[in-house]
Short mmCIF file of C-alpha atoms in Angstrom, two decimals:
data_model
loop_
_atom_site.label_atom_id
_atom_site.label_comp_id
_atom_site.label_asym_id
_atom_site.label_seq_id
_atom_site.Cartn_x
_atom_site.Cartn_y
_atom_site.Cartn_z
CA MET A 19 1.29 -25.24 -4.17
CA SER A 20 0.29 -22.19 -2.09
CA THR A 21 2.38 -20.94 1.13
CA VAL A 22 0.95 -20.07 4.43
CA ARG A 23 2.50 -17.78 6.06
CA PRO A 24 2.61 -18.07 10.04
CA LEU A 25 0.18 -15.07 10.61
CA LEU A 26 -2.74 -16.29 12.97
CA PHE A 27 -2.59 -13.47 15.44
CA ALA A 28 -4.16 -12.83 18.69
CA LEU A 29 -6.99 -11.07 18.78
CA LEU A 30 -5.82 -7.56 19.94
CA PRO A 31 -5.92 -4.42 18.53
CA LEU A 32 -3.92 -3.07 15.63
CA PHE A 33 -1.57 -0.73 17.25
CA GLY A 34 -2.12 -1.63 20.56
CA GLY A 35 1.24 -2.39 22.91
CA CYS A 36 0.25 -5.96 23.86
CA GLN A 37 2.49 -8.75 23.64
CA LEU A 38 2.45 -10.40 20.20
CA LEU A 39 1.43 -14.50 21.09
CA THR A 40 2.55 -15.91 17.68
CA SER A 41 5.79 -15.43 15.64
CA PHE A 42 6.08 -13.36 12.65
CA THR A 43 8.83 -13.63 9.66
CA GLU A 44 9.85 -10.65 8.04
CA GLN A 45 9.70 -10.88 4.27
CA PRO A 46 13.49 -10.08 2.48
CA THR A 47 13.91 -6.23 2.06
CA PRO A 48 14.86 -5.79 -1.92
CA ALA A 49 18.07 -4.11 -2.41
CA GLU A 50 16.45 -0.89 -4.03
CA PRO A 51 15.69 1.38 -1.26
CA ARG A 52 11.84 2.53 -1.13
CA PHE A 53 10.63 6.25 -0.77
CA GLN A 54 7.72 8.25 0.15
CA GLY A 55 7.32 11.79 -0.75
CA GLN A 56 5.50 14.57 -2.96
CA LEU A 57 5.16 14.24 -6.98
CA SER A 58 4.89 16.91 -9.03
CA GLN A 59 5.57 17.94 -12.47
CA SER A 60 7.79 20.64 -14.49
CA GLY A 61 7.04 20.65 -18.23
CA ASP A 62 6.93 17.03 -19.46
CA GLN A 63 8.97 15.63 -16.40
CA LEU A 64 7.76 14.06 -13.44
CA LEU A 65 9.42 15.21 -10.23
CA PHE A 66 9.75 13.34 -6.74
CA GLN A 67 10.78 14.75 -3.66
CA PRO A 68 11.12 12.56 -0.87
CA CYS A 69 9.62 13.00 2.82
CA GLN A 70 12.05 15.37 4.98
CA ALA A 71 14.51 15.72 2.20
CA LYS A 72 15.49 18.34 -0.11
CA THR A 73 16.71 16.58 -3.14
CA ARG A 74 14.18 16.48 -6.27
CA TYR A 75 14.50 13.69 -8.51
CA GLN A 76 13.50 13.30 -12.18
CA LEU A 77 11.26 10.27 -12.52
CA THR A 78 12.75 7.35 -15.23
CA GLY A 79 11.90 3.93 -15.68
CA ALA A 80 9.06 1.39 -17.38
CA GLN A 81 7.04 1.95 -14.22
CA THR A 82 7.15 5.61 -14.74
CA GLU A 83 6.52 5.48 -18.54
CA GLN A 84 3.50 3.02 -17.59
CA PHE A 85 2.18 5.40 -15.23
CA ALA A 86 2.68 8.78 -16.55
CA GLU A 87 -0.14 9.77 -18.38
CA GLN A 88 -2.39 8.88 -15.84
CA THR A 89 0.01 10.34 -13.26
CA LYS A 90 -0.36 13.58 -15.29
CA ALA A 91 -4.07 13.34 -15.30
CA LEU A 92 -4.43 13.16 -11.80
CA LEU A 93 -2.00 16.22 -11.09
CA ALA A 94 -3.94 18.30 -13.81
CA ASP A 95 -7.07 17.39 -11.68
CA ASN A 96 -5.93 17.80 -8.23
CA GLY A 97 -4.00 21.26 -8.65
CA LYS A 98 -1.20 20.45 -6.32
CA PRO A 99 1.51 17.93 -5.86
CA LEU A 100 0.56 14.01 -5.35
CA PHE A 101 1.92 11.85 -2.45
CA ALA A 102 3.59 9.16 -3.82
CA ASP A 103 5.03 5.23 -2.44
CA LEU A 104 7.72 4.01 -4.56
CA ARG A 105 10.89 1.92 -4.95
CA GLY A 106 13.95 2.59 -7.14
CA THR A 107 17.30 3.53 -7.87
CA PRO A 108 18.70 7.07 -6.99
CA GLU A 109 20.92 8.41 -9.14
CA ALA A 110 22.88 11.85 -8.65
CA LEU A 111 22.35 14.60 -11.37
CA ASP A 112 23.88 17.91 -9.77
CA LEU A 113 24.04 17.58 -5.86
CA SER A 114 25.16 21.00 -6.03
CA LYS A 115 21.71 21.81 -6.99
CA GLY A 116 19.88 19.28 -4.78
CA GLU A 117 18.81 17.26 -8.27
CA GLY A 118 18.80 13.81 -8.94
CA ARG A 119 16.96 10.87 -11.29
CA LEU A 120 15.29 7.87 -9.77
CA VAL A 121 15.05 5.07 -12.02
CA VAL A 122 11.81 3.54 -10.59
CA SER A 123 11.52 -0.33 -10.29
CA LYS A 124 8.09 -0.36 -8.38
CA ILE A 125 4.92 1.99 -7.97
CA TYR A 126 3.05 1.34 -4.55
CA ARG A 127 0.78 4.20 -4.60
CA ILE A 128 0.12 7.49 -6.01
CA GLN A 129 -2.61 9.60 -4.75
CA ALA A 130 -4.01 12.77 -4.15
CA GLU A 131 -5.92 12.09 -1.37
CA GLY A 132 -5.26 9.92 2.04
CA PRO A 133 -2.22 8.93 4.35
CA ASP A 134 0.90 11.00 3.27
CA CYS A 135 3.95 11.90 5.00
CA ASN A 136 2.67 12.29 8.24
CA ASP A 137 1.22 9.19 8.45
CA PRO A 138 1.56 7.63 12.08
CA ASN A 139 0.60 4.03 10.88
CA PHE A 140 2.50 3.60 7.66
CA LYS A 141 5.30 2.50 9.47
CA ARG A 142 3.36 -0.58 11.90
CA LEU A 143 1.34 -1.36 8.35
CA GLN A 144 1.73 -4.81 6.08
CA ILE A 145 -1.44 -3.94 4.00
CA ARG A 146 -3.93 -1.51 3.70
CA ALA A 147 -6.95 -1.95 1.51
CA HIS A 148 -9.97 0.03 0.80
CA GLY A 149 -13.03 0.64 -1.53
CA ASN A 150 -16.17 2.60 -2.27
CA GLU A 151 -19.84 2.27 -2.29
CA PRO A 152 -20.22 1.40 0.72
CA ALA A 153 -16.84 2.58 1.94
CA TRP A 154 -14.88 -0.25 3.79
CA ASN A 155 -10.97 -0.19 5.24
CA LEU A 156 -8.88 -2.81 6.24
CA ASN A 157 -5.84 -2.79 7.56
CA THR A 158 -3.25 -5.60 8.44
CA SER A 159 -0.31 -5.45 11.02
CA GLN A 160 1.61 -7.91 13.00
CA ARG A 161 -0.73 -7.72 15.67
CA GLY A 162 -3.72 -8.50 13.60
CA MET A 163 -6.31 -6.62 11.35
CA VAL A 164 -9.04 -4.00 11.83
CA LEU A 165 -11.98 -3.57 9.59
CA GLU A 166 -13.62 -0.55 9.17
CA ARG A 167 -17.12 -0.06 7.61
CA MET A 168 -19.40 2.68 7.19
CA GLY A 169 -21.84 3.14 10.09
CA GLN A 170 -20.31 0.13 12.25
CA PRO A 171 -18.17 0.10 14.65
CA SER A 172 -14.19 -0.93 14.13
CA LEU A 173 -13.43 -4.52 14.65
CA ALA A 174 -10.07 -5.80 15.53
CA LEU A 175 -9.41 -9.64 14.45
CA PRO A 176 -6.78 -12.25 13.86
CA TYR A 177 -6.25 -13.32 10.37
CA LEU A 178 -4.34 -16.27 8.25
CA GLU A 179 -2.59 -15.32 5.33
CA GLU A 180 -1.73 -17.35 2.50
CA GLN A 181 0.30 -16.51 -0.53
CA LEU A 182 -0.48 -18.40 -3.97
CA PRO A 183 2.04 -19.27 -6.62
CA ASP A 184 0.05 -16.62 -9.08
CA GLY A 185 1.28 -13.95 -6.51
CA SER A 186 -2.37 -13.49 -5.20
CA THR A 187 -2.96 -13.28 -1.34
CA SER A 188 -5.50 -14.29 0.79
CA ILE A 189 -6.44 -12.81 3.95
CA SER A 190 -8.97 -14.78 6.05
CA THR A 191 -10.79 -14.77 9.47
CA ASP A 192 -13.77 -16.80 10.98
CA ALA A 193 -13.51 -14.73 13.88
CA ASP A 194 -16.35 -12.39 15.63
CA GLY A 195 -19.06 -14.38 13.99
CA LEU A 196 -17.89 -13.09 10.50
CA LYS A 197 -16.94 -15.16 7.42
CA LEU A 198 -14.05 -13.07 5.64
CA GLU A 199 -11.75 -13.15 3.01
CA LEU A 200 -9.56 -10.49 1.41
CA TRP A 201 -8.18 -11.43 -2.07
CA LEU A 202 -5.35 -9.37 -3.49
CA THR A 203 -4.14 -9.44 -6.94
CA PRO A 204 -0.63 -8.16 -8.11
CA GLN A 205 -2.69 -5.96 -10.72
CA SER A 206 -2.79 -2.22 -10.66
CA CYS A 207 -5.71 -0.44 -9.39
CA THR A 208 -7.53 3.25 -9.88
CA ASP A 209 -9.64 4.39 -6.92
CA SER A 210 -13.11 4.79 -8.40
CA MET A 211 -13.56 8.37 -6.67
CA THR A 212 -10.12 9.73 -6.08
CA GLY A 213 -7.93 8.30 -9.29
CA SER A 214 -5.46 7.47 -6.79
CA ILE A 215 -3.42 4.30 -8.25
CA GLU A 216 -2.25 1.26 -6.31
CA HIS A 217 -0.31 -1.60 -7.23
CA LEU A 218 -2.89 -3.94 -5.75
CA THR A 219 -6.50 -5.04 -7.05
CA ALA A 220 -8.85 -6.16 -3.82
CA GLU A 221 -11.64 -8.21 -3.52
CA LEU A 222 -13.44 -8.25 0.07
CA ARG A 223 -15.92 -11.22 0.63
CA LEU A 224 -17.70 -10.76 3.96
CA ASN A 225 -20.32 -13.14 4.67
CA ASP A 226 -22.60 -13.21 1.43
CA GLU A 227 -21.60 -9.40 0.43
CA VAL A 228 -18.40 -9.11 -2.19
CA LEU A 229 -17.01 -5.58 -2.37
CA HIS A 230 -14.31 -4.12 -4.60
CA GLY A 231 -11.06 -1.85 -3.97
CA CYS A 232 -7.46 -1.28 -4.43
CA ALA A 233 -4.83 -1.95 -1.74
CA ALA A 234 -1.28 -1.33 -1.21
CA PHE A 235 1.88 -2.61 1.13
CA GLY A 236 2.66 -0.68 3.96
CA ALA A 237 6.23 -0.59 5.51
CA ARG A 238 6.12 -3.69 7.11
CA ARG A 239 5.74 -5.45 3.64
CA SER A 240 8.54 -4.97 0.98
CA ASP A 241 7.74 -8.13 -1.24
#
Protein backbone atom coordinates (compact mmCIF):
# COMPACT_ATOMS: atom_id res chain seq x y z
CA MET A 1 0.00 0.00 0.00
CA SER A 2 1.31 3.44 -0.87
CA THR A 3 1.57 6.28 1.63
CA VAL A 4 0.26 9.73 0.78
CA ARG A 5 2.03 12.39 2.82
CA PRO A 6 0.08 15.56 3.74
CA LEU A 7 1.84 17.71 1.19
CA LEU A 8 -0.92 19.48 -0.71
CA PHE A 9 0.45 22.98 -0.45
CA ALA A 10 -0.98 26.43 -0.92
CA LEU A 11 -0.02 28.13 -4.16
CA LEU A 12 2.81 30.22 -2.74
CA PRO A 13 6.27 31.24 -3.92
CA LEU A 14 8.71 28.53 -2.93
CA PHE A 15 10.81 30.70 -0.68
CA GLY A 16 8.28 33.38 0.19
CA GLY A 17 7.35 34.49 3.68
CA CYS A 18 3.62 33.79 3.44
CA GLN A 19 1.95 31.52 5.94
CA LEU A 20 1.66 27.86 5.01
CA LEU A 21 -1.97 26.76 4.89
CA THR A 22 -1.46 23.04 5.48
CA SER A 23 0.54 21.04 7.98
CA PHE A 24 3.73 19.15 7.27
CA THR A 25 5.31 16.30 9.19
CA GLU A 26 9.11 16.23 9.23
CA GLN A 27 10.87 12.96 8.46
CA PRO A 28 12.77 11.33 11.35
CA THR A 29 16.40 12.40 11.30
CA PRO A 30 18.90 9.52 10.98
CA ALA A 31 21.40 9.16 13.81
CA GLU A 32 24.39 9.76 11.56
CA PRO A 33 25.18 13.41 10.76
CA ARG A 34 24.95 14.82 7.25
CA PHE A 35 27.79 16.87 5.80
CA GLN A 36 28.38 19.15 2.83
CA GLY A 37 31.84 20.19 1.74
CA GLN A 38 34.79 19.82 -0.63
CA LEU A 39 35.97 16.46 -1.91
CA SER A 40 39.54 16.04 -3.15
CA GLN A 41 42.12 13.31 -3.70
CA SER A 42 45.58 12.64 -2.28
CA GLY A 43 47.27 9.67 -3.88
CA ASP A 44 44.62 6.96 -3.97
CA GLN A 45 42.72 8.38 -0.98
CA LEU A 46 39.54 10.46 -1.25
CA LEU A 47 39.50 13.35 1.25
CA PHE A 48 36.54 15.38 2.47
CA GLN A 49 36.53 18.77 4.22
CA PRO A 50 33.12 19.96 5.52
CA CYS A 51 31.96 23.50 4.81
CA GLN A 52 33.37 26.04 7.30
CA ALA A 53 35.52 23.34 8.96
CA LYS A 54 39.26 22.72 9.14
CA THR A 55 39.21 18.95 9.69
CA ARG A 56 39.84 16.75 6.65
CA TYR A 57 38.42 13.24 6.62
CA GLN A 58 39.57 10.17 4.77
CA LEU A 59 36.46 8.63 3.21
CA THR A 60 35.82 4.94 3.81
CA GLY A 61 32.87 2.54 3.71
CA ALA A 62 30.88 0.67 1.07
CA GLN A 63 29.35 3.82 -0.44
CA THR A 64 32.82 5.33 -0.89
CA GLU A 65 34.08 2.17 -2.59
CA GLN A 66 31.02 1.99 -4.85
CA PHE A 67 31.60 5.46 -6.31
CA ALA A 68 35.39 5.75 -5.88
CA GLU A 69 36.41 5.24 -9.51
CA GLN A 70 33.66 7.47 -10.88
CA THR A 71 34.55 10.18 -8.35
CA LYS A 72 38.26 10.02 -9.17
CA ALA A 73 37.48 10.30 -12.89
CA LEU A 74 35.31 13.35 -12.21
CA LEU A 75 38.10 14.90 -10.14
CA ALA A 76 40.58 14.30 -12.95
CA ASP A 77 38.26 15.85 -15.54
CA ASN A 78 37.43 18.83 -13.34
CA GLY A 79 40.97 19.65 -12.21
CA LYS A 80 39.77 21.00 -8.85
CA PRO A 81 37.89 19.77 -5.74
CA LEU A 82 34.28 18.64 -6.08
CA PHE A 83 31.30 19.46 -3.89
CA ALA A 84 29.88 16.53 -1.92
CA ASP A 85 26.74 16.06 0.17
CA LEU A 86 26.88 12.88 2.23
CA ARG A 87 26.02 11.16 5.49
CA GLY A 88 28.32 9.13 7.70
CA THR A 89 30.04 8.48 11.00
CA PRO A 90 33.15 10.58 11.74
CA GLU A 91 36.05 8.94 13.55
CA ALA A 92 39.05 10.85 14.92
CA LEU A 93 42.51 9.87 13.71
CA ASP A 94 44.83 12.71 14.67
CA LEU A 95 43.01 15.78 15.93
CA SER A 96 46.29 17.67 16.41
CA LYS A 97 46.71 17.56 12.63
CA GLY A 98 43.03 18.17 11.93
CA GLU A 99 42.57 14.76 10.34
CA GLY A 100 39.89 12.12 10.73
CA ARG A 101 38.08 9.28 9.03
CA LEU A 102 34.48 9.39 7.79
CA VAL A 103 32.64 6.10 7.28
CA VAL A 104 30.15 7.08 4.57
CA SER A 105 26.70 5.47 4.73
CA LYS A 106 24.94 7.54 2.05
CA ILE A 107 26.05 9.78 -0.80
CA TYR A 108 23.40 12.30 -1.82
CA ARG A 109 25.43 14.03 -4.52
CA ILE A 110 28.95 14.59 -5.80
CA GLN A 111 29.20 17.41 -8.31
CA ALA A 112 31.66 19.56 -10.22
CA GLU A 113 29.10 22.27 -11.04
CA GLY A 114 26.01 23.69 -9.38
CA PRO A 115 25.00 24.57 -5.79
CA ASP A 116 27.80 24.35 -3.22
CA CYS A 117 28.57 25.45 0.36
CA ASN A 118 27.19 28.91 -0.41
CA ASP A 119 23.81 27.70 -1.67
CA PRO A 120 21.24 29.95 0.11
CA ASN A 121 18.30 27.65 -0.69
CA PHE A 122 19.65 24.28 0.49
CA LYS A 123 18.27 24.53 4.03
CA ARG A 124 14.75 25.16 2.68
CA LEU A 125 14.74 22.45 0.04
CA GLN A 126 13.18 19.03 0.25
CA ILE A 127 14.01 17.86 -3.28
CA ARG A 128 15.93 19.30 -6.21
CA ALA A 129 15.43 17.51 -9.56
CA HIS A 130 16.82 18.54 -12.94
CA GLY A 131 17.56 17.32 -16.44
CA ASN A 132 19.02 18.27 -19.81
CA GLU A 133 17.99 18.58 -23.45
CA PRO A 134 15.77 20.44 -22.85
CA ALA A 135 16.99 21.91 -19.57
CA TRP A 136 14.54 21.76 -16.66
CA ASN A 137 14.71 22.18 -12.89
CA LEU A 138 12.13 21.40 -10.21
CA ASN A 139 12.53 22.32 -6.53
CA THR A 140 10.15 21.39 -3.72
CA SER A 141 9.87 22.80 -0.21
CA GLN A 142 7.25 23.02 2.51
CA ARG A 143 5.70 25.92 0.59
CA GLY A 144 5.20 24.15 -2.73
CA MET A 145 7.19 23.50 -5.88
CA VAL A 146 8.87 25.72 -8.45
CA LEU A 147 9.23 24.45 -12.01
CA GLU A 148 11.79 26.10 -14.29
CA ARG A 149 12.11 25.36 -18.01
CA MET A 150 14.34 26.81 -20.68
CA GLY A 151 12.74 29.87 -22.30
CA GLN A 152 9.66 29.84 -20.05
CA PRO A 153 8.72 31.72 -16.86
CA SER A 154 9.09 29.94 -13.52
CA LEU A 155 5.91 28.41 -12.11
CA ALA A 156 5.10 28.17 -8.39
CA LEU A 157 2.66 25.30 -7.83
CA PRO A 158 1.04 23.25 -5.04
CA TYR A 159 1.68 19.51 -5.09
CA LEU A 160 0.80 16.14 -3.63
CA GLU A 161 3.49 13.62 -2.69
CA GLU A 162 3.03 9.86 -2.55
CA GLN A 163 5.61 7.36 -1.32
CA LEU A 164 5.46 3.76 -2.55
CA PRO A 165 6.63 0.58 -0.78
CA ASP A 166 9.49 0.09 -3.26
CA GLY A 167 11.06 3.38 -2.12
CA SER A 168 9.98 5.43 -5.13
CA THR A 169 8.21 8.77 -4.77
CA SER A 170 5.57 10.48 -6.90
CA ILE A 171 5.13 14.27 -6.82
CA SER A 172 2.18 15.55 -8.81
CA THR A 173 -0.02 18.56 -9.54
CA ASP A 174 -2.83 19.53 -11.90
CA ALA A 175 -2.59 23.25 -11.12
CA ASP A 176 -2.23 26.03 -13.70
CA GLY A 177 -3.51 23.85 -16.53
CA LEU A 178 -0.54 21.48 -16.24
CA LYS A 179 -0.63 17.75 -15.70
CA LEU A 180 2.71 17.22 -13.97
CA GLU A 181 4.13 14.14 -12.27
CA LEU A 182 7.69 13.70 -11.07
CA TRP A 183 8.78 10.12 -10.36
CA LEU A 184 11.86 9.58 -8.19
CA THR A 185 13.47 6.17 -7.81
CA PRO A 186 16.22 5.33 -5.29
CA GLN A 187 18.81 4.54 -7.95
CA SER A 188 22.06 6.45 -8.45
CA CYS A 189 22.09 8.80 -11.43
CA THR A 190 24.88 10.45 -13.42
CA ASP A 191 24.17 13.82 -15.01
CA SER A 192 24.52 13.49 -18.78
CA MET A 193 26.31 16.83 -19.18
CA THR A 194 28.37 17.39 -16.02
CA GLY A 195 29.07 13.84 -14.84
CA SER A 196 27.76 14.70 -11.36
CA ILE A 197 26.50 11.81 -9.23
CA GLU A 198 23.15 11.95 -7.39
CA HIS A 199 21.29 9.36 -5.36
CA LEU A 200 17.92 9.55 -7.16
CA THR A 201 16.85 8.99 -10.76
CA ALA A 202 14.11 11.37 -11.94
CA GLU A 203 11.44 11.16 -14.62
CA LEU A 204 9.29 14.25 -15.22
CA ARG A 205 5.99 13.71 -17.03
CA LEU A 206 4.71 17.10 -18.15
CA ASN A 207 1.43 16.90 -20.09
CA ASP A 208 2.41 14.61 -23.00
CA GLU A 209 6.17 15.10 -22.62
CA VAL A 210 8.51 12.77 -20.71
CA LEU A 211 11.84 14.19 -19.49
CA HIS A 212 14.64 12.40 -17.67
CA GLY A 213 17.20 13.56 -15.12
CA CYS A 214 18.66 13.22 -11.64
CA ALA A 215 17.60 14.37 -8.18
CA ALA A 216 18.77 14.68 -4.59
CA PHE A 217 17.23 15.49 -1.23
CA GLY A 218 17.73 18.94 0.24
CA ALA A 219 18.29 19.65 3.93
CA ARG A 220 14.57 19.30 4.74
CA ARG A 221 14.59 15.63 3.74
CA SER A 222 16.70 13.08 5.57
CA ASP A 223 15.15 9.75 4.56
